[in-house]
XYZ file of C-alpha atoms in Angstrom:
605
model
C 10.912 19.481 -27.860
C 7.121 19.062 -27.752
C 6.013 17.612 -24.400
C 3.186 15.543 -22.868
C 2.754 14.594 -19.187
C 0.528 11.601 -18.377
C -0.153 9.266 -15.445
C -1.128 5.618 -15.848
C -3.680 4.505 -13.255
C -5.142 1.054 -12.731
C -6.277 -1.443 -10.141
C -3.731 -3.855 -8.637
C -2.591 -6.500 -11.159
C -4.347 -5.019 -14.189
C -1.039 -4.826 -16.096
C -0.013 -1.192 -15.628
C 3.715 -1.699 -14.972
C 3.944 -4.328 -17.734
C 2.444 -1.835 -20.201
C 5.038 0.781 -19.178
C 7.754 -1.823 -19.885
C 6.466 -2.165 -23.457
C 6.203 1.611 -23.931
C 9.853 1.945 -22.912
C 10.946 -0.872 -25.227
C 9.031 0.315 -28.297
C 10.130 3.931 -27.858
C 13.798 2.898 -28.025
C 14.596 3.668 -24.375
C 16.574 0.389 -24.214
C 19.296 -0.941 -26.496
C 18.306 -4.007 -28.496
C 20.728 -6.205 -26.525
C 20.124 -4.531 -23.150
C 19.081 -6.877 -20.337
C 16.053 -5.374 -18.583
C 14.180 -6.933 -15.669
C 10.484 -7.645 -16.025
C 8.335 -4.846 -14.478
C 11.374 -2.572 -14.598
C 9.522 0.319 -12.930
C 8.999 -1.767 -9.768
C 12.547 -1.128 -8.569
C 11.938 -1.530 -4.823
C 12.585 -4.999 -3.313
C 9.152 -5.145 -1.683
C 7.477 -4.145 -4.939
C 9.155 -6.975 -6.816
C 8.413 -9.529 -4.084
C 4.733 -8.638 -3.719
C 4.076 -7.831 -7.373
C 2.476 -4.466 -6.582
C 3.499 -0.859 -7.143
C 4.030 1.030 -3.863
C 5.809 4.227 -4.923
C 4.843 6.587 -7.753
C 7.776 6.851 -10.176
C 8.202 9.044 -13.272
C 9.905 7.974 -16.479
C 9.982 9.417 -19.983
C 9.986 8.153 -23.550
C 10.609 9.818 -26.922
C 8.305 9.066 -29.849
C 8.731 10.709 -33.255
C 10.463 13.785 -31.861
C 8.046 14.235 -28.938
C 8.816 13.554 -25.264
C 6.183 11.865 -23.104
C 6.691 11.967 -19.326
C 4.897 8.958 -17.805
C 4.159 8.513 -14.092
C 3.567 4.922 -12.947
C 1.165 5.092 -9.972
C 0.307 2.615 -7.192
C -2.920 0.701 -7.687
C -3.758 0.143 -4.010
C -5.835 2.682 -2.063
C -3.507 2.364 0.965
C -0.868 4.184 -1.100
C -3.323 6.817 -2.358
C -1.171 9.564 -0.856
C 1.366 8.856 -3.594
C -1.328 9.240 -6.268
C -2.887 12.431 -4.921
C 0.454 14.231 -5.034
C 1.596 13.252 -8.516
C -1.700 13.912 -10.321
C -0.892 17.622 -10.035
C 2.154 17.003 -12.273
C 0.270 15.617 -15.295
C -2.168 16.893 -17.935
C -3.896 13.614 -18.760
C -4.424 10.073 -17.472
C -4.468 6.663 -19.109
C -6.960 4.453 -17.239
C -6.017 0.798 -17.658
C -8.890 -1.645 -17.070
C -8.814 -5.447 -17.139
C -11.262 -6.475 -19.879
C -12.460 -9.407 -17.762
C -12.758 -7.773 -14.326
C -13.811 -4.263 -15.355
C -13.253 -1.206 -13.124
C -12.391 -2.230 -9.551
C -12.432 -0.262 -6.251
C -8.909 1.125 -6.502
C -9.672 2.184 -10.087
C -12.622 4.132 -8.750
C -10.538 5.750 -5.992
C -7.771 7.078 -8.231
C -10.088 7.980 -11.122
C -12.221 10.156 -8.816
C -9.099 12.162 -7.933
C -8.157 12.578 -11.606
C -11.648 13.634 -12.700
C -11.894 16.145 -9.848
C -8.750 17.823 -11.218
C -10.387 18.128 -14.651
C -8.084 15.603 -16.361
C -9.516 13.967 -19.499
C -9.006 10.183 -19.406
C -7.996 7.703 -22.078
C -9.425 4.226 -21.386
C -7.289 1.226 -22.367
C -9.057 -2.143 -22.116
C -6.159 -4.461 -21.309
C -5.886 -8.262 -21.537
C -8.572 -8.503 -24.258
C -6.899 -11.705 -25.464
C -7.865 -13.569 -22.258
C -10.514 -16.300 -22.710
C -12.929 -14.666 -20.216
C -12.470 -11.093 -21.505
C -15.629 -9.044 -22.052
C -14.315 -5.706 -23.375
C -17.766 -4.295 -24.291
C -19.103 -4.881 -20.770
C -15.928 -3.409 -19.232
C -16.262 -0.326 -21.480
C -19.890 0.192 -20.406
C -18.858 -0.129 -16.754
C -16.159 2.535 -17.277
C -18.782 4.932 -18.649
C -21.098 4.200 -15.708
C -18.183 4.742 -13.313
C -17.339 8.146 -14.820
C -20.999 9.168 -14.700
C -21.262 8.172 -11.023
C -18.162 10.277 -10.286
C -19.790 13.408 -11.774
C -17.560 13.574 -14.847
C -18.295 16.451 -17.234
C -19.272 16.011 -20.894
C -15.689 16.230 -22.188
C -14.563 13.556 -19.713
C -17.499 11.284 -20.593
C -16.585 11.557 -24.283
C -13.408 9.551 -23.705
C -11.469 7.650 -26.400
C -10.698 3.989 -25.815
C -8.284 1.339 -27.079
C -8.107 -2.453 -26.948
C -4.726 -3.755 -25.822
C -2.544 -6.539 -24.511
C 0.247 -5.010 -22.449
C 2.133 -8.297 -22.129
C 2.155 -8.806 -25.909
C 2.883 -5.131 -26.609
C 0.008 -4.005 -28.820
C -2.909 -1.568 -28.703
C -5.526 -0.907 -31.404
C -8.611 1.238 -31.878
C -10.583 -1.829 -33.021
C -10.853 -5.180 -31.265
C -9.881 -7.053 -34.454
C -7.052 -4.642 -35.380
C -3.581 -5.603 -36.643
C -2.197 -6.189 -33.101
C 1.364 -5.172 -34.008
C 2.562 -2.440 -31.636
C 1.597 0.423 -29.319
C 1.647 3.186 -31.959
C -2.111 3.711 -31.558
C -1.596 4.503 -27.866
C 1.299 6.867 -28.598
C -0.799 8.694 -31.235
C -3.797 8.973 -28.932
C -1.669 10.430 -26.111
C -0.222 13.029 -28.497
C -3.627 13.974 -29.952
C -5.817 13.766 -26.841
C -3.582 14.982 -23.988
C -2.910 18.745 -24.099
C 0.631 20.098 -23.994
C 1.522 21.595 -20.594
C 0.087 25.087 -20.188
C 3.280 25.968 -18.353
C 5.274 25.936 -21.612
C 3.809 29.381 -22.412
C 5.136 30.712 -19.098
C 8.862 30.330 -19.780
C 9.542 34.033 -19.143
C 7.841 34.180 -15.718
C 9.652 33.746 -12.409
C 10.583 30.135 -11.575
C 8.082 28.137 -9.495
C 7.823 24.388 -8.813
C 5.653 22.356 -6.423
C 7.564 19.532 -4.693
C 5.610 16.257 -4.925
C 8.122 13.552 -3.913
C 11.145 13.536 -1.632
C 14.217 11.366 -2.062
C 17.753 11.203 -0.724
C 21.174 10.606 -2.233
C 24.286 9.833 -0.132
C 26.342 12.284 -2.217
C 24.028 15.237 -2.896
C 21.582 14.986 0.040
C 17.876 15.743 -0.223
C 16.257 15.551 -3.666
C 12.828 16.999 -4.453
C 10.885 16.044 -7.578
C 8.091 18.041 -9.197
C 6.895 19.754 -12.346
C 8.211 23.195 -13.231
C 5.108 25.402 -13.278
C 6.612 28.649 -14.560
C 9.970 30.025 -15.660
C 13.349 28.341 -16.020
C 15.937 27.080 -13.537
C 19.694 26.763 -14.058
C 22.230 24.877 -11.970
C 23.835 27.270 -9.473
C 20.802 29.561 -9.211
C 19.706 30.726 -5.773
C 16.059 29.978 -4.952
C 13.836 29.806 -1.885
C 11.330 27.352 -0.408
C 7.864 28.436 0.789
C 5.334 26.445 2.827
C 1.796 26.025 1.519
C 0.871 28.991 3.767
C 3.521 31.255 2.228
C 6.083 31.164 5.058
C 9.725 31.166 3.964
C 11.568 27.980 4.997
C 15.041 28.479 3.558
C 17.098 29.987 0.768
C 19.534 27.695 -1.064
C 21.680 27.254 -4.138
C 20.620 24.555 -6.644
C 23.515 22.092 -6.902
C 22.005 19.610 -9.367
C 19.051 19.283 -11.768
C 18.081 15.873 -13.125
C 15.501 14.970 -15.764
C 13.952 11.529 -16.314
C 15.223 9.809 -19.453
C 13.974 6.232 -19.726
C 14.705 4.362 -16.481
C 17.651 6.619 -15.631
C 17.965 10.220 -14.491
C 20.211 12.497 -16.510
C 21.940 15.675 -15.321
C 20.793 18.756 -17.200
C 21.940 22.373 -16.994
C 18.520 24.019 -17.289
C 14.943 23.009 -16.444
C 12.063 24.558 -18.387
C 8.401 25.066 -17.591
C 6.324 21.906 -18.120
C 9.079 19.347 -17.546
C 9.258 16.986 -14.557
C 12.657 17.262 -12.845
C 14.491 16.547 -9.587
C 16.590 19.223 -7.900
C 19.134 19.076 -5.051
C 20.703 21.608 -2.694
C 18.003 22.154 -0.064
C 18.304 21.104 3.584
C 14.787 21.703 4.963
C 12.284 21.922 2.096
C 9.961 18.946 1.781
C 6.845 17.608 0.019
C 4.041 20.157 -0.750
C 6.476 23.100 -0.444
C 6.913 25.562 -3.324
C 10.457 26.014 -4.710
C 10.568 29.412 -6.385
C 12.625 32.439 -7.371
C 13.485 34.973 -4.648
C 11.023 37.501 -6.090
C 8.025 35.166 -5.646
C 5.972 35.433 -2.445
C 2.848 33.390 -3.348
C 3.082 29.571 -3.009
C 1.444 27.149 -5.418
C -1.723 25.351 -4.326
C -0.993 21.869 -2.970
C -3.648 19.186 -3.383
C -5.236 18.248 -0.010
C -4.457 14.727 1.153
C -7.215 12.472 2.476
C -6.889 11.978 6.254
C -5.613 8.710 7.800
C -8.217 6.119 8.824
C -6.274 3.785 11.168
C -3.616 4.185 13.839
C -1.002 1.671 15.075
C 1.279 2.036 18.099
C 4.995 1.432 17.435
C 6.991 0.718 20.606
C 10.367 -0.606 21.644
C 10.797 -4.357 21.823
C 10.913 -5.082 25.579
C 10.593 -8.871 25.412
C 13.246 -11.210 26.950
C 14.530 -11.920 23.418
C 15.058 -8.232 22.585
C 18.344 -7.194 20.989
C 19.302 -10.625 19.633
C 18.493 -9.910 15.967
C 18.381 -6.161 15.409
C 20.808 -3.369 16.162
C 18.305 -0.480 16.220
C 16.282 -0.972 19.384
C 16.218 2.416 21.166
C 13.063 4.560 21.113
C 15.128 7.555 19.965
C 16.287 5.708 16.834
C 12.767 4.452 16.112
C 11.393 7.988 16.451
C 13.991 9.407 14.037
C 13.115 6.745 11.450
C 9.367 7.365 11.755
C 9.808 11.142 11.466
C 11.893 10.605 8.345
C 9.096 8.451 6.895
C 6.414 11.039 7.720
C 8.459 13.699 5.957
C 8.451 11.911 2.605
C 5.093 10.138 2.961
C 2.418 12.783 3.479
C -0.291 10.138 4.096
C 1.373 9.134 7.403
C 1.123 11.078 10.682
C 3.313 10.482 13.768
C 2.418 11.394 17.374
C 4.253 10.689 20.644
C 2.446 8.786 23.400
C 2.464 10.252 26.959
C 5.243 7.931 28.157
C 7.528 8.719 25.228
C 8.489 5.050 24.728
C 5.939 4.436 21.966
C 4.609 6.332 18.953
C 1.184 6.428 17.340
C 1.468 6.071 13.565
C -1.659 6.951 11.577
C -2.095 5.866 7.961
C -4.476 4.658 5.269
C -4.644 0.924 5.926
C -3.076 -2.301 7.145
C -1.078 -2.811 3.941
C 0.553 0.621 4.190
C 1.480 -0.040 7.832
C 2.761 -3.503 6.915
C 5.055 -2.106 4.201
C 6.503 0.484 6.621
C 7.127 -2.139 9.322
C 8.651 -4.567 6.796
C 11.037 -1.884 5.550
C 12.060 -1.049 9.127
C 12.733 -4.666 10.107
C 14.912 -5.082 7.001
C 16.873 -2.032 8.136
C 17.649 -3.729 11.471
C 14.893 -2.356 13.725
C 13.163 -4.273 16.504
C 9.610 -3.159 17.298
C 6.481 -4.079 19.223
C 3.308 -3.350 17.257
C -0.236 -2.989 18.607
C -3.516 -3.967 16.972
C -4.698 -1.330 14.440
C -7.361 1.027 15.784
C -9.820 2.855 13.553
C -9.811 6.659 13.870
C -13.231 7.986 14.887
C -14.569 11.509 14.316
C -17.136 13.848 15.835
C -19.570 15.231 13.241
C -22.391 17.541 14.382
C -22.038 16.161 17.884
C -22.344 12.563 16.671
C -19.641 9.891 16.717
C -18.908 8.683 13.175
C -16.584 5.991 11.791
C -15.075 5.239 8.358
C -17.025 2.912 6.079
C -15.314 1.005 3.269
C -16.765 -0.234 0.000
C -15.831 -3.901 -0.332
C -15.949 -5.608 -3.722
C -15.784 -9.405 -3.551
C -15.520 -11.888 -6.421
C -16.268 -15.363 -5.121
C -17.416 -18.759 -6.411
C -21.207 -19.072 -6.264
C -21.097 -21.870 -3.668
C -19.282 -19.673 -1.116
C -21.313 -16.473 -1.568
C -23.741 -17.334 1.239
C -20.997 -17.777 3.838
C -19.335 -14.492 2.802
C -22.575 -12.480 2.958
C -23.410 -13.971 6.363
C -20.025 -12.896 7.767
C -19.926 -9.318 6.444
C -23.580 -8.444 7.118
C -23.802 -10.231 10.461
C -21.261 -9.659 13.217
C -19.212 -7.238 11.065
C -22.203 -4.863 10.675
C -21.925 -4.451 6.889
C -24.716 -3.460 4.469
C -25.134 -5.331 1.185
C -25.207 -2.809 -1.686
C -25.168 -5.036 -4.781
C -24.979 -8.692 -5.725
C -24.862 -10.027 -9.287
C -23.473 -12.795 -11.442
C -19.965 -12.106 -12.741
C -19.815 -15.044 -15.173
C -17.703 -18.228 -15.066
C -19.576 -19.438 -11.972
C -18.644 -16.401 -9.876
C -20.700 -13.870 -7.938
C -19.736 -10.233 -7.417
C -20.749 -8.837 -4.017
C -20.474 -5.128 -3.159
C -21.018 -4.165 0.485
C -20.428 -1.170 2.734
C -18.629 -2.383 5.859
C -17.139 -0.464 8.827
C -13.321 -0.384 8.683
C -13.296 -1.967 12.159
C -15.131 -4.994 10.817
C -12.519 -5.622 8.121
C -9.501 -5.709 10.449
C -8.458 -9.352 10.581
C -11.171 -10.503 8.172
C -9.017 -11.293 5.126
C -7.583 -14.539 6.541
C -11.054 -15.683 7.595
C -12.343 -14.773 4.124
C -9.698 -16.912 2.404
C -10.618 -19.836 4.675
C -14.340 -19.452 3.927
C -13.723 -19.355 0.154
C -11.025 -22.077 0.125
C -8.518 -19.524 -1.147
C -10.477 -18.778 -4.338
C -12.085 -15.448 -3.369
C -10.768 -11.984 -4.244
C -11.510 -9.069 -1.894
C -10.845 -5.406 -2.651
C -11.679 -2.448 -0.442
C -11.623 1.329 -0.667
C -12.772 4.168 1.605
C -16.424 5.042 0.944
C -17.741 7.513 3.532
C -18.193 8.397 7.192
C -21.263 6.976 8.930
C -22.699 6.919 12.480
C -20.961 4.531 14.877
C -22.449 1.050 14.419
C -21.768 -0.342 17.893
C -19.504 -3.094 19.163
C -17.990 -5.468 16.622
C -16.582 -8.701 18.129
C -12.919 -9.423 17.489
C -11.188 -12.780 17.221
C -13.329 -15.562 18.668
C -10.654 -18.128 19.488
C -8.395 -17.805 22.504
C -4.629 -18.291 22.410
C -2.089 -20.696 23.885
C 0.413 -18.833 26.076
C 3.782 -20.158 27.202
C 4.145 -20.287 31.004
C 7.890 -21.023 30.882
C 10.998 -19.591 29.221
C 13.438 -21.724 27.247
C 13.408 -23.894 24.116
C 10.222 -25.645 22.968
C 10.351 -29.467 23.084
C 8.791 -31.598 20.354
C 7.264 -34.063 22.857
C 5.514 -31.254 24.770
C 4.085 -29.700 21.591
C 2.918 -33.129 20.424
C 1.022 -33.734 23.671
C -0.560 -30.263 23.428
C -1.768 -30.556 19.831
C -5.308 -31.430 20.902
C -5.467 -28.015 22.603
C -5.188 -26.072 19.337
C -2.939 -25.076 16.437
C 0.649 -23.898 16.987
C 2.557 -20.909 15.581
C 5.960 -22.369 16.567
C 7.840 -25.582 15.939
C 10.233 -27.660 18.052
C 13.466 -25.953 19.208
C 11.911 -22.490 18.973
C 12.886 -19.997 21.684
C 9.922 -19.089 23.916
C 9.372 -16.933 27.008
C 6.673 -16.311 29.610
C 3.688 -14.564 28.060
C 4.608 -15.456 24.487
C 1.668 -16.599 22.319
C 2.652 -19.934 20.778
C -0.651 -21.041 19.236
C -4.405 -20.643 18.843
C -6.630 -22.336 21.413
C -9.457 -24.551 20.168
C -11.820 -22.773 22.606
C -12.665 -19.137 23.230
C -10.583 -18.670 26.397
C -6.808 -18.177 26.702
C -4.828 -21.123 28.076
C -1.365 -21.196 29.631
C 0.671 -24.256 28.630
C 4.195 -25.575 29.156
C 5.943 -26.207 25.823
C 9.184 -27.199 27.621
C 7.965 -30.344 29.411
C 9.876 -33.360 28.087
C 9.107 -37.060 28.473
C 9.866 -38.513 31.897
C 12.253 -41.457 31.458
C 12.600 -44.478 33.794
C 15.563 -46.704 34.500
C 13.893 -49.603 32.732
C 13.551 -49.226 28.972
C 11.779 -51.705 26.752
C 12.184 -51.818 22.995
C 9.176 -50.578 21.071
C 7.613 -48.549 23.883
C 8.677 -45.116 22.571
C 5.995 -43.374 20.540
C 6.915 -41.653 17.267
C 6.523 -37.871 17.626
C 4.968 -36.394 14.491
C 4.179 -32.700 14.745
C 1.657 -30.885 12.606
C 3.312 -28.165 10.519
C 2.983 -24.886 12.462
C 1.039 -21.926 11.078
C 3.342 -19.204 9.734
C 1.707 -15.789 9.990
C 2.832 -13.037 7.644
C 3.397 -9.575 9.097
C -0.029 -8.239 7.994
C -1.747 -11.426 9.186
C -0.082 -11.190 12.606
C -1.052 -7.527 13.068
C -4.659 -8.259 12.094
C -4.798 -11.424 14.271
C -3.957 -9.960 17.672
C -6.442 -8.552 20.188
C -6.163 -5.249 22.036
C -4.236 -6.840 24.958
C -1.638 -8.410 22.657
C 1.379 -7.212 20.670
C 3.371 -8.323 17.638
C 7.119 -8.516 18.274
C 8.931 -7.730 15.019
C 12.670 -8.337 14.536
C 14.780 -8.756 11.371
C 14.546 -12.547 11.654
C 11.308 -13.260 13.508
C 7.662 -12.306 13.974
C 6.293 -13.325 17.394
C 3.032 -12.676 19.219
C 2.832 -11.958 22.935
C 0.568 -10.642 25.659
C 1.155 -7.091 26.834
C 2.044 -8.417 30.315
C 4.985 -10.781 30.042
C 4.655 -12.254 33.552
C 1.663 -14.651 33.675
C 1.441 -14.349 37.489
C 1.138 -10.572 37.171
C -1.563 -11.070 34.571
C -3.485 -13.435 36.893
C -3.204 -10.948 39.741
C -4.577 -8.134 37.578
C -7.458 -10.268 36.254
C -8.448 -11.187 39.854
C -8.286 -7.543 40.894
C -10.566 -6.527 38.049
């Protein structure tokens, strides 16, 4: 069967996964009466809850006797490691762009990787039926983007379509018939070349592993594209590192190909197809699976280095072990090593004491997803504030700079610019009207200055602003950037918080806990209204007398406490604070649990 391999890339929420849903439906991958969930490719619980794609996942459709392997890619730069690996499996990319917003930072990030590999893009202007859509402007911006990314003449001469993924149509003209996605299918067949590997069926078998999975029955599963030769079930093959060292020799126990949303067992894999194989015990991502006669590994795409590091430690608070079952450092280490094996964008290092581990990754969202998955698996952790990874370049200290694209109502643009170019040491690169009373601001800001800024940004813009960020470059160290300005309210007692005590303390600041919450010494229970930290007693109840008069009791009405999400909590804390994460709770605390010990150390310093 004739074959095409494509990846669909887009910014977050530009309709990529919805378009894949329609491609599957119109190709006949589902029965007419089959119940299929919306955004079927987002199969992970976190993906469905957050509405974003986190893991790159292949699928395939058949159209008029031709098979098209489609890889749905994450749209967020924090999960760029997923994208960089799978682009080596495809021969073309479909770039999906919102006709109203145009190309956004994550679009730029992934597109630069695709163009560098020589892939010729197809541009699909999605959501052209929205009232604020400007498809001509978005198309011009795509051309400018490709030109700025040093695209060659063939890549700049890209075809484009107008589409509505939700309504299931794509046309070459804006006022086309708007019936189905046949125009997109035809363009993929005509524009994307067939895999070159198909001509290499008679060579020795070679395949580059790009994703790692696990099955309780068959063990480790590696997915990749067959580069040369054929592979049959039961064949004996070997695994080589990217440096050519032999890892292991094993017998292939299962080969699976992607057919719609399911994987189907096949007896033989051929060059050009994307398949999963089982049977190995040590081979992992970026290794070459090949015939025994092969001694040269395939080139693996280099992965961009991590930019932030977070310390994962055991939960040593007085409330440890109440929610989770996995609390030992040994168990935490095993889980992190397992994550680093399948996620090449994450690096793990032991700290000198051995009780904590430094986890390096792309961004706060990537760290937040890992921590959220671990807490759902029953882990208890203490998490430090993210630290930006610095480098030495020609004897000079340099730090990562991010390109921030902000869409904000005109009335709030001044406050936003003041924040990012002032204390956060950012440089304004571009500012222009985006239509509909909005301003688009593009700035280059140190990664350190963006940690903890998103919540402040939403407050400044009354929740109407949209902020997107992507790694831009390395630049000389810009000096000290102040962290959180407000101090915190710290519990000086252990027990259960009393409503009367919290009510009397409300003029001191805003609380993160409500009445009847369990607290302990050193636990952060709120944000102080001033810049210094303050120790308070949330357990102090009302003193009663023997004489009671009717009508003297005051009604206790508590302000609703602030509920911090996991990412918000990690970004909120200072360097001397930790986030305590359990399956049922997210708490903040000082590093020193005993307030008297903390006072003694502050006096000594």
